[in-house]
Tab-separated table of C-alpha atoms in Angstrom:
chain	number	residue	atom	x	y	z
A	1	UNK	CA	0.000	0.000	0.000
A	2	UNK	CA	1.055	3.570	-0.477
A	3	UNK	CA	2.884	5.005	2.511
A	4	UNK	CA	1.085	7.789	4.334
A	5	UNK	CA	3.753	10.333	3.475
A	6	UNK	CA	2.932	9.966	-0.245
A	7	UNK	CA	0.641	12.550	-1.723
A	8	UNK	CA	-0.682	12.789	-5.280
A	9	UNK	CA	0.625	16.380	-5.321
A	10	UNK	CA	3.784	15.214	-7.078
A	11	UNK	CA	3.339	15.275	-10.830
A	12	UNK	CA	4.454	11.712	-11.430
A	13	UNK	CA	2.769	8.473	-12.443
A	14	UNK	CA	5.053	6.738	-9.920
A	15	UNK	CA	2.725	8.062	-7.211
A	16	UNK	CA	-0.334	6.751	-9.039
A	17	UNK	CA	1.285	3.323	-9.481
A	18	UNK	CA	1.430	3.003	-5.688
A	19	UNK	CA	-2.338	3.558	-5.632
A	20	UNK	CA	-2.933	1.008	-8.460
A	21	UNK	CA	-4.048	3.765	-10.844
A	22	UNK	CA	-3.085	3.223	-14.488
A	23	UNK	CA	-2.182	5.996	-16.926
A	24	UNK	CA	-4.523	4.641	-19.606
A	25	UNK	CA	-7.415	2.994	-17.739
A	26	UNK	CA	-7.390	4.810	-14.382
A	27	UNK	CA	-8.914	2.729	-11.581
A	28	UNK	CA	-9.628	-0.209	-13.937
A	29	UNK	CA	-7.271	-3.181	-13.785
A	30	UNK	CA	-4.963	-2.914	-16.830
A	31	UNK	CA	-4.988	-6.025	-19.058
A	32	UNK	CA	-6.676	-8.411	-16.608
A	33	UNK	CA	-5.647	-12.077	-16.646
A	34	UNK	CA	-8.116	-14.486	-18.245
A	35	UNK	CA	-6.826	-17.826	-16.940
A	36	UNK	CA	-5.620	-19.275	-13.639
A	37	UNK	CA	-3.159	-22.178	-13.249
A	38	UNK	CA	-4.206	-25.666	-12.176
A	39	UNK	CA	-6.081	-26.436	-9.904
A	40	UNK	CA	-7.855	-23.046	-9.968
A	41	UNK	CA	-8.832	-23.639	-13.608
A	42	UNK	CA	-11.765	-25.637	-12.161
A	43	UNK	CA	-13.206	-22.308	-10.926
A	44	UNK	CA	-12.654	-20.723	-14.344
A	45	UNK	CA	-14.388	-23.630	-16.064
A	46	UNK	CA	-17.563	-23.139	-13.992
A	47	UNK	CA	-17.479	-19.334	-14.290
A	48	UNK	CA	-17.126	-19.515	-18.090
A	49	UNK	CA	-20.167	-21.785	-18.385
A	50	UNK	CA	-22.458	-20.127	-15.815
A	51	UNK	CA	-25.458	-19.319	-18.067
A	52	UNK	CA	-25.557	-22.861	-19.460
A	53	UNK	CA	-25.073	-24.542	-16.070
A	54	UNK	CA	-27.841	-22.381	-14.550
A	55	UNK	CA	-30.194	-23.071	-17.468
A	56	UNK	CA	-29.630	-26.836	-17.161
A	57	UNK	CA	-30.086	-26.772	-13.389
A	58	UNK	CA	-26.548	-28.124	-12.863
A	59	UNK	CA	-24.758	-25.109	-11.392
A	60	UNK	CA	-25.195	-25.845	-7.692
A	61	UNK	CA	-24.265	-29.520	-8.042
A	62	UNK	CA	-21.094	-28.614	-9.976
A	63	UNK	CA	-20.095	-26.093	-7.299
A	64	UNK	CA	-20.701	-28.601	-4.499
A	65	UNK	CA	-18.391	-31.115	-6.251
A	66	UNK	CA	-15.407	-28.739	-6.161
A	67	UNK	CA	-12.395	-29.497	-3.953
A	68	UNK	CA	-11.365	-26.833	-1.424
A	69	UNK	CA	-8.196	-25.238	-2.792
A	70	UNK	CA	-5.543	-23.414	-0.784
A	71	UNK	CA	-4.970	-19.933	-2.226
A	72	UNK	CA	-1.199	-20.136	-1.704
A	73	UNK	CA	-0.686	-20.776	-5.421
A	74	UNK	CA	-2.393	-17.500	-6.373
A	75	UNK	CA	0.709	-15.367	-6.729
A	76	UNK	CA	0.447	-11.718	-7.715
A	77	UNK	CA	-2.245	-9.051	-7.643
A	78	UNK	CA	-3.757	-9.901	-11.049
A	79	UNK	CA	-4.166	-13.611	-10.209
A	80	UNK	CA	-5.854	-12.705	-6.934
A	81	UNK	CA	-8.168	-10.210	-8.683
A	82	UNK	CA	-9.159	-12.866	-11.240
A	83	UNK	CA	-9.816	-15.361	-8.423
A	84	UNK	CA	-11.995	-12.786	-6.627
A	85	UNK	CA	-13.904	-12.147	-9.863
A	86	UNK	CA	-14.576	-15.833	-10.668
A	87	UNK	CA	-15.454	-16.751	-7.082
A	88	UNK	CA	-17.786	-13.727	-7.023
A	89	UNK	CA	-19.554	-14.941	-10.173
A	90	UNK	CA	-19.813	-18.492	-8.797
A	91	UNK	CA	-21.135	-17.231	-5.446
A	92	UNK	CA	-23.812	-15.028	-7.047
A	93	UNK	CA	-24.908	-17.908	-9.292
A	94	UNK	CA	-24.955	-20.383	-6.392
A	95	UNK	CA	-26.985	-18.082	-4.116
A	96	UNK	CA	-29.528	-16.849	-6.680
A	97	UNK	CA	-29.761	-20.017	-8.792
A	98	UNK	CA	-32.231	-19.569	-11.635
A	99	UNK	CA	-33.303	-16.182	-10.300
A	100	UNK	CA	-36.744	-17.500	-9.368
A	101	UNK	CA	-36.628	-16.904	-5.616
A	102	UNK	CA	-35.154	-20.335	-4.791
A	103	UNK	CA	-32.131	-18.978	-2.918
A	104	UNK	CA	-29.342	-20.648	-0.954
A	105	UNK	CA	-28.580	-19.174	2.462
A	106	UNK	CA	-25.318	-21.100	3.000
A	107	UNK	CA	-22.245	-20.828	0.781
A	108	UNK	CA	-20.410	-24.188	0.951
A	109	UNK	CA	-16.958	-24.149	2.557
A	110	UNK	CA	-15.226	-25.318	-0.654
A	111	UNK	CA	-16.019	-21.878	-2.125
A	112	UNK	CA	-16.463	-19.814	1.057
A	113	UNK	CA	-13.019	-20.559	2.556
A	114	UNK	CA	-10.830	-19.677	-0.467
A	115	UNK	CA	-13.156	-16.756	-1.370
A	116	UNK	CA	-12.845	-15.193	2.077
A	117	UNK	CA	-9.076	-15.752	2.137
A	118	UNK	CA	-8.483	-14.091	-1.241
A	119	UNK	CA	-10.894	-11.294	-0.238
A	120	UNK	CA	-8.852	-10.681	2.896
A	121	UNK	CA	-5.632	-10.486	0.859
A	122	UNK	CA	-7.188	-7.867	-1.429
A	123	UNK	CA	-8.990	-5.936	1.310
A	124	UNK	CA	-12.315	-6.584	-0.471
A	125	UNK	CA	-15.542	-8.135	0.870
A	126	UNK	CA	-16.465	-11.694	-0.220
A	127	UNK	CA	-19.158	-10.641	-2.691
A	128	UNK	CA	-19.072	-9.573	-6.344
A	129	UNK	CA	-18.136	-5.877	-6.350
A	130	UNK	CA	-17.820	-3.160	-9.022
A	131	UNK	CA	-14.026	-3.646	-8.930
A	132	UNK	CA	-14.658	-7.239	-10.110
A	133	UNK	CA	-17.451	-7.207	-12.687
A	134	UNK	CA	-16.578	-3.816	-14.247
A	135	UNK	CA	-12.930	-3.016	-13.506
A	136	UNK	CA	-11.375	-6.512	-13.850
A	137	UNK	CA	-13.784	-8.268	-16.239
A	138	UNK	CA	-12.644	-7.088	-19.662
A	139	UNK	CA	-10.328	-7.691	-22.594
A	140	UNK	CA	-9.618	-6.031	-25.926
A	141	UNK	CA	-10.461	-8.046	-29.046
A	142	UNK	CA	-7.535	-6.384	-30.830
A	143	UNK	CA	-4.879	-5.785	-28.143
A	144	UNK	CA	-3.417	-2.856	-30.084
A	145	UNK	CA	-6.853	-1.334	-30.756
A	146	UNK	CA	-8.728	1.369	-28.799
A	147	UNK	CA	-10.658	1.125	-25.504
A	148	UNK	CA	-14.038	1.269	-27.252
A	149	UNK	CA	-17.113	-0.906	-26.795
A	150	UNK	CA	-16.711	-2.374	-30.296
A	151	UNK	CA	-13.162	-3.538	-29.537
A	152	UNK	CA	-13.946	-5.057	-26.126
A	153	UNK	CA	-15.546	-8.045	-24.498
A	154	UNK	CA	-16.179	-9.265	-20.955
A	155	UNK	CA	-14.482	-12.349	-19.522
A	156	UNK	CA	-17.515	-13.879	-17.750
A	157	UNK	CA	-21.278	-13.630	-18.219
A	158	UNK	CA	-24.464	-14.110	-16.251
A	159	UNK	CA	-27.771	-15.233	-17.807
A	160	UNK	CA	-29.420	-12.510	-19.900
A	161	UNK	CA	-27.425	-12.781	-23.129
A	162	UNK	CA	-25.395	-9.688	-23.983
A	163	UNK	CA	-27.159	-7.562	-21.354
A	164	UNK	CA	-24.306	-8.075	-18.877
A	165	UNK	CA	-21.695	-7.335	-21.526
A	166	UNK	CA	-23.486	-4.069	-22.331
A	167	UNK	CA	-23.933	-3.049	-18.709
A	168	UNK	CA	-20.378	-3.853	-17.572
A	169	UNK	CA	-18.556	-2.545	-20.653
A	170	UNK	CA	-20.485	0.739	-20.932
A	171	UNK	CA	-19.768	1.280	-17.215
A	172	UNK	CA	-16.078	0.553	-17.853
A	173	UNK	CA	-15.787	2.864	-20.870
A	174	UNK	CA	-17.543	5.670	-18.928
A	175	UNK	CA	-15.059	5.050	-16.111
A	176	UNK	CA	-11.990	5.156	-18.362
A	177	UNK	CA	-13.197	8.314	-20.156
A	178	UNK	CA	-13.495	10.113	-16.816
A	179	UNK	CA	-10.233	8.554	-15.601
A	180	UNK	CA	-8.156	10.486	-18.130
A	181	UNK	CA	-8.770	13.498	-15.866
A	182	UNK	CA	-6.877	11.863	-12.973
A	183	UNK	CA	-3.543	12.937	-14.445
A	184	UNK	CA	-4.650	16.567	-14.002
A	185	UNK	CA	-4.924	16.241	-10.194
A	186	UNK	CA	-1.216	16.810	-9.434
A	187	UNK	CA	-1.290	19.875	-11.727
A	188	UNK	CA	-4.271	21.232	-9.768
A	189	UNK	CA	-2.604	20.749	-6.392
A	190	UNK	CA	0.635	22.299	-7.648
A	191	UNK	CA	-1.291	25.280	-9.048
A	192	UNK	CA	-2.944	25.868	-5.669
A	193	UNK	CA	0.371	25.615	-3.835
A	194	UNK	CA	1.961	28.058	-6.296
A	195	UNK	CA	-1.113	30.349	-6.219
A	196	UNK	CA	-1.449	29.967	-9.995
A	197	UNK	CA	-5.113	30.480	-10.994
A	198	UNK	CA	-4.380	30.342	-14.763
A	199	UNK	CA	-2.996	26.799	-14.567
A	200	UNK	CA	-5.875	25.816	-12.283
A	201	UNK	CA	-8.420	27.138	-14.794
A	202	UNK	CA	-6.910	25.080	-17.624
A	203	UNK	CA	-6.796	21.947	-15.453
A	204	UNK	CA	-10.446	22.355	-14.381
A	205	UNK	CA	-11.446	22.782	-18.038
A	206	UNK	CA	-9.637	19.498	-18.804
A	207	UNK	CA	-11.630	17.714	-16.073
A	208	UNK	CA	-14.915	19.206	-17.336
A	209	UNK	CA	-14.083	17.996	-20.845
A	210	UNK	CA	-13.401	14.438	-19.584
A	211	UNK	CA	-16.671	14.411	-17.597
A	212	UNK	CA	-18.581	15.572	-20.707
A	213	UNK	CA	-16.963	12.740	-22.672
A	214	UNK	CA	-17.983	10.251	-19.952
A	215	UNK	CA	-21.595	11.484	-20.174
A	216	UNK	CA	-21.566	11.143	-23.950
A	217	UNK	CA	-20.395	7.506	-23.645
A	218	UNK	CA	-23.021	6.834	-20.936
A	219	UNK	CA	-25.668	7.279	-23.679
A	220	UNK	CA	-24.467	3.996	-25.250
A	221	UNK	CA	-26.269	2.078	-22.506
A	222	UNK	CA	-29.558	2.396	-24.454
A	223	UNK	CA	-27.958	0.694	-27.442
A	224	UNK	CA	-26.464	-2.257	-25.554
A	225	UNK	CA	-28.639	-2.917	-22.477
A	226	UNK	CA	-32.267	-4.052	-22.650
A	227	UNK	CA	-34.320	-2.689	-19.679
A	228	UNK	CA	-36.419	-5.844	-19.207
A	229	UNK	CA	-33.433	-8.183	-19.336
A	230	UNK	CA	-31.499	-5.934	-16.974
A	231	UNK	CA	-34.317	-5.689	-14.445
A	232	UNK	CA	-35.653	-9.239	-14.559
A	233	UNK	CA	-32.413	-11.170	-15.061
A	234	UNK	CA	-29.057	-9.414	-14.622
A	235	UNK	CA	-30.097	-7.286	-11.634
A	236	UNK	CA	-30.932	-10.435	-9.643
A	237	UNK	CA	-27.376	-11.778	-10.009
A	238	UNK	CA	-25.872	-8.447	-8.924
A	239	UNK	CA	-28.008	-8.233	-5.773
A	240	UNK	CA	-26.391	-8.619	-2.383
A	241	UNK	CA	-27.487	-9.871	1.031
A	242	UNK	CA	-27.784	-6.628	2.912
A	243	UNK	CA	-31.194	-4.960	3.081
A	244	UNK	CA	-32.586	-7.863	1.047
A	245	UNK	CA	-35.585	-9.727	2.538
A	246	UNK	CA	-34.721	-12.835	0.503
A	247	UNK	CA	-31.641	-13.144	2.734
A	248	UNK	CA	-32.780	-11.061	5.675
A	249	UNK	CA	-30.109	-12.474	8.006
A	250	UNK	CA	-27.365	-12.437	5.373
A	251	UNK	CA	-25.359	-15.324	3.889
A	252	UNK	CA	-23.604	-17.963	5.981
A	253	UNK	CA	-20.025	-18.503	4.750
A	254	UNK	CA	-19.557	-22.116	5.854
A	255	UNK	CA	-16.205	-22.875	7.461
A	256	UNK	CA	-15.384	-19.177	7.878
A	257	UNK	CA	-17.925	-17.595	10.245
A	258	UNK	CA	-20.484	-19.162	12.592
A	259	UNK	CA	-23.133	-16.540	11.825
A	260	UNK	CA	-24.453	-15.143	8.509
A	261	UNK	CA	-22.836	-11.950	7.157
A	262	UNK	CA	-24.488	-9.090	5.276
A	263	UNK	CA	-22.811	-7.535	2.241
A	264	UNK	CA	-24.226	-5.082	-0.316
A	265	UNK	CA	-24.362	-6.017	-3.999
A	266	UNK	CA	-22.342	-4.307	-6.728
A	267	UNK	CA	-23.166	-0.636	-7.171
A	268	UNK	CA	-21.896	2.352	-9.165
A	269	UNK	CA	-21.353	3.970	-5.748
A	270	UNK	CA	-18.378	1.568	-5.474
A	271	UNK	CA	-16.646	3.388	-8.354
A	272	UNK	CA	-13.685	5.415	-7.068
A	273	UNK	CA	-13.707	7.830	-10.015
A	274	UNK	CA	-16.767	9.900	-9.098
A	275	UNK	CA	-15.994	9.909	-5.377
A	276	UNK	CA	-12.533	11.131	-6.434
A	277	UNK	CA	-13.993	14.175	-8.235
A	278	UNK	CA	-16.402	14.856	-5.364
A	279	UNK	CA	-13.423	15.109	-3.015
A	280	UNK	CA	-11.382	17.165	-5.476
A	281	UNK	CA	-14.163	19.708	-6.061
A	282	UNK	CA	-15.173	19.860	-2.395
A	283	UNK	CA	-18.640	18.393	-3.014
A	284	UNK	CA	-19.378	17.647	0.628
A	285	UNK	CA	-21.417	14.563	1.445
A	286	UNK	CA	-20.088	14.802	5.005
A	287	UNK	CA	-19.999	17.464	7.707
A	288	UNK	CA	-16.712	17.478	9.606
A	289	UNK	CA	-15.916	14.036	8.187
A	290	UNK	CA	-19.232	12.609	9.445
A	291	UNK	CA	-21.827	11.505	6.833
A	292	UNK	CA	-24.569	14.146	6.719
A	293	UNK	CA	-27.430	11.782	5.714
A	294	UNK	CA	-28.153	8.177	4.768
A	295	UNK	CA	-26.905	8.761	1.199
A	296	UNK	CA	-23.582	10.069	2.520
A	297	UNK	CA	-23.381	7.119	4.912
A	298	UNK	CA	-23.930	4.713	2.007
A	299	UNK	CA	-21.223	6.423	-0.110
A	300	UNK	CA	-18.817	6.185	2.830
A	301	UNK	CA	-19.664	2.517	3.350
A	302	UNK	CA	-19.176	1.792	-0.365
A	303	UNK	CA	-15.555	2.881	-0.078
A	304	UNK	CA	-14.928	-0.300	1.906
A	305	UNK	CA	-15.999	-2.213	-1.237
A	306	UNK	CA	-13.162	-0.602	-3.261
A	307	UNK	CA	-9.637	-2.038	-3.564
A	308	UNK	CA	-7.640	-0.831	-0.567
A	309	UNK	CA	-5.116	1.059	-2.748
A	310	UNK	CA	-8.003	3.096	-4.189
A	311	UNK	CA	-9.382	3.790	-0.697
A	312	UNK	CA	-5.920	5.058	0.243
A	313	UNK	CA	-5.908	7.341	-2.804
A	314	UNK	CA	-9.254	8.890	-1.828
A	315	UNK	CA	-7.950	9.454	1.706
A	316	UNK	CA	-4.815	11.111	0.334
A	317	UNK	CA	-6.983	13.463	-1.776
A	318	UNK	CA	-8.903	14.453	1.344
A	319	UNK	CA	-5.663	15.580	2.952
A	320	UNK	CA	-4.697	17.646	-0.123
A	321	UNK	CA	-5.332	21.377	-0.614
A	322	UNK	CA	-8.941	22.506	-1.140
A	323	UNK	CA	-9.777	23.570	-4.703
A	324	UNK	CA	-13.067	25.070	-3.568
A	325	UNK	CA	-11.503	27.212	-0.810
A	326	UNK	CA	-8.818	28.446	-3.195
A	327	UNK	CA	-11.407	29.418	-5.838
A	328	UNK	CA	-13.488	31.232	-3.192
A	329	UNK	CA	-10.441	33.016	-1.768
A	330	UNK	CA	-9.457	34.462	-5.162
A	331	UNK	CA	-12.842	36.132	-5.740
A	332	UNK	CA	-12.207	35.768	-9.495
A	333	UNK	CA	-15.478	35.582	-11.481
A	334	UNK	CA	-13.920	33.653	-14.397
A	335	UNK	CA	-12.278	31.089	-12.095
A	336	UNK	CA	-15.560	30.621	-10.209
A	337	UNK	CA	-17.427	30.135	-13.483
A	338	UNK	CA	-14.929	27.470	-14.648
A	339	UNK	CA	-15.147	25.731	-11.254
A	340	UNK	CA	-18.965	25.774	-11.543
A	341	UNK	CA	-18.790	24.241	-15.042
A	342	UNK	CA	-16.824	21.367	-13.544
A	343	UNK	CA	-19.378	20.849	-10.747
A	344	UNK	CA	-22.189	21.190	-13.316
A	345	UNK	CA	-20.616	18.348	-15.337
A	346	UNK	CA	-20.955	16.162	-12.210
A	347	UNK	CA	-24.598	17.333	-11.828
A	348	UNK	CA	-25.270	16.364	-15.473
A	349	UNK	CA	-23.842	12.873	-14.942
A	350	UNK	CA	-26.012	12.428	-11.848
A	351	UNK	CA	-29.097	13.749	-13.657
A	352	UNK	CA	-28.493	11.225	-16.396
A	353	UNK	CA	-27.937	8.409	-13.894
A	354	UNK	CA	-31.400	9.194	-12.462
A	355	UNK	CA	-32.948	8.960	-15.946
A	356	UNK	CA	-31.241	5.581	-16.477
A	357	UNK	CA	-32.571	4.280	-13.152
A	358	UNK	CA	-36.117	5.330	-14.095
A	359	UNK	CA	-35.846	3.443	-17.407
A	360	UNK	CA	-34.010	0.358	-16.100
A	361	UNK	CA	-35.452	-0.077	-12.590
A	362	UNK	CA	-38.461	2.131	-11.761
A	363	UNK	CA	-40.531	1.515	-14.929
A	364	UNK	CA	-39.851	-2.274	-15.153
A	365	UNK	CA	-40.575	-2.536	-11.384
A	366	UNK	CA	-44.050	-1.094	-11.960
A	367	UNK	CA	-44.964	-3.870	-14.401
A	368	UNK	CA	-46.358	-7.253	-13.283
A	369	UNK	CA	-43.527	-9.742	-12.821
A	370	UNK	CA	-43.144	-12.312	-15.589
A	371	UNK	CA	-41.021	-14.517	-13.338
A	372	UNK	CA	-42.576	-17.434	-11.522
A	373	UNK	CA	-41.585	-17.328	-7.834
A	374	UNK	CA	-40.841	-20.844	-6.576
A	375	UNK	CA	-40.086	-19.671	-3.038
A	376	UNK	CA	-42.530	-18.667	-0.325
A	377	UNK	CA	-39.952	-16.180	0.968
A	378	UNK	CA	-40.838	-12.476	0.734
A	379	UNK	CA	-39.760	-11.104	-2.624
A	380	UNK	CA	-37.041	-8.510	-2.971
A	381	UNK	CA	-38.236	-4.868	-3.003
A	382	UNK	CA	-38.270	-4.014	-6.668
A	383	UNK	CA	-37.237	-0.372	-6.523
A	384	UNK	CA	-34.070	-1.057	-4.571
A	385	UNK	CA	-30.693	-0.789	-6.233
A	386	UNK	CA	-28.308	-3.759	-6.318
A	387	UNK	CA	-26.440	-2.110	-3.440
A	388	UNK	CA	-29.572	-2.481	-1.279
A	389	UNK	CA	-30.580	1.214	-1.198
A	390	UNK	CA	-33.767	3.069	-2.076
A	391	UNK	CA	-32.013	4.014	-5.274
A	392	UNK	CA	-34.110	7.018	-6.367
A	393	UNK	CA	-33.945	8.609	-2.922
A	394	UNK	CA	-30.198	7.979	-2.754
A	395	UNK	CA	-29.450	9.415	-6.203
A	396	UNK	CA	-31.672	12.474	-5.690
A	397	UNK	CA	-29.908	13.277	-2.425
A	398	UNK	CA	-26.462	12.899	-4.019
A	399	UNK	CA	-27.529	15.103	-6.947
A	400	UNK	CA	-28.919	17.775	-4.571
A	401	UNK	CA	-25.636	17.828	-2.635
A	402	UNK	CA	-23.787	18.292	-5.942
A	403	UNK	CA	-26.129	21.107	-7.060
A	404	UNK	CA	-25.658	22.811	-3.684
A	405	UNK	CA	-21.916	22.827	-4.288
A	406	UNK	CA	-22.266	25.297	-7.180
A	407	UNK	CA	-20.829	28.672	-6.123
A	408	UNK	CA	-23.514	31.328	-5.957
A	409	UNK	CA	-22.970	34.709	-7.563
A	410	UNK	CA	-22.841	37.569	-5.081
């Protein structure tokens, strides 16, 4: 992990390397591995055939047949990230089965033990997180080609055809478009330290431009993700066991803990990139470091679902100089306007996220369910996000906080 004395103020990618931030893909894992050595290839084999195994009703039996492997042979960060990804896929498939309400409340020890051990090594929870299914679940078709949807594919799929590919890859390409602004952060901090508003203005314009590009790419979701398939199929496999009545007590990780544990499902709130710009621009979801409402509390909690190097980076940003205070102290109308454009770009992204949630969750949730429930358990609340929140309430609060961060004209 990065030592505490490091600060992203220095204009060097060496600093970012310590925080596992890549020059080209930002917080995404650069060139993820696709295969694991024997005996872990047994995990890969199941993960690669998930949709078929689920459809044929064989998934759970195949998982239960697996031997318990020691994780000592998983050498290196990329191998451990791939193991966390495949075990996350297998766990979600095992728990949710065919997505018909017939859930498993106990994860067998042959998966639970290695999953929890590799999770501990990575500082991640033992559930499929954004850092798995979005940041480490991709490859380029042409390795020398661009990071565009057309030139990319995902490594593992859930049921729902190409819906998962669309959802994960559009999220990734949005992430990497915004991530090109990370390299501007040291320039911003240096400009503040040198009292150089001209350099700061240019750097803020660069960030605004990257955020506009991210929003433009976000529109591709309509082309690649079907709302009904997302809501009725994919969303089920991304759901967690926190705030979910189908697993009201959580999931029991056999051989690891004696009592069930609750973990939230994958959520865009687990992306470091937008929390990074919130911190940089002084968009305050906390008061004196304490979450100001349930949305802020959720955002803070979601940091614990990020790779620990990325959590460290966000903490280091919090100890850096304040862009907002500097802009206010200068009393320069042009600088304030450029700062506001940057904040407004974050507002626009959050506005658009709300529209997406209406189309992909709220509207499908209002329709009668086509799925046959085989379980007598209470069904999952339909308008909740995969992270277990009241998603509309959460996103509206976050957007309001962002809007309130715009500097008012005197």
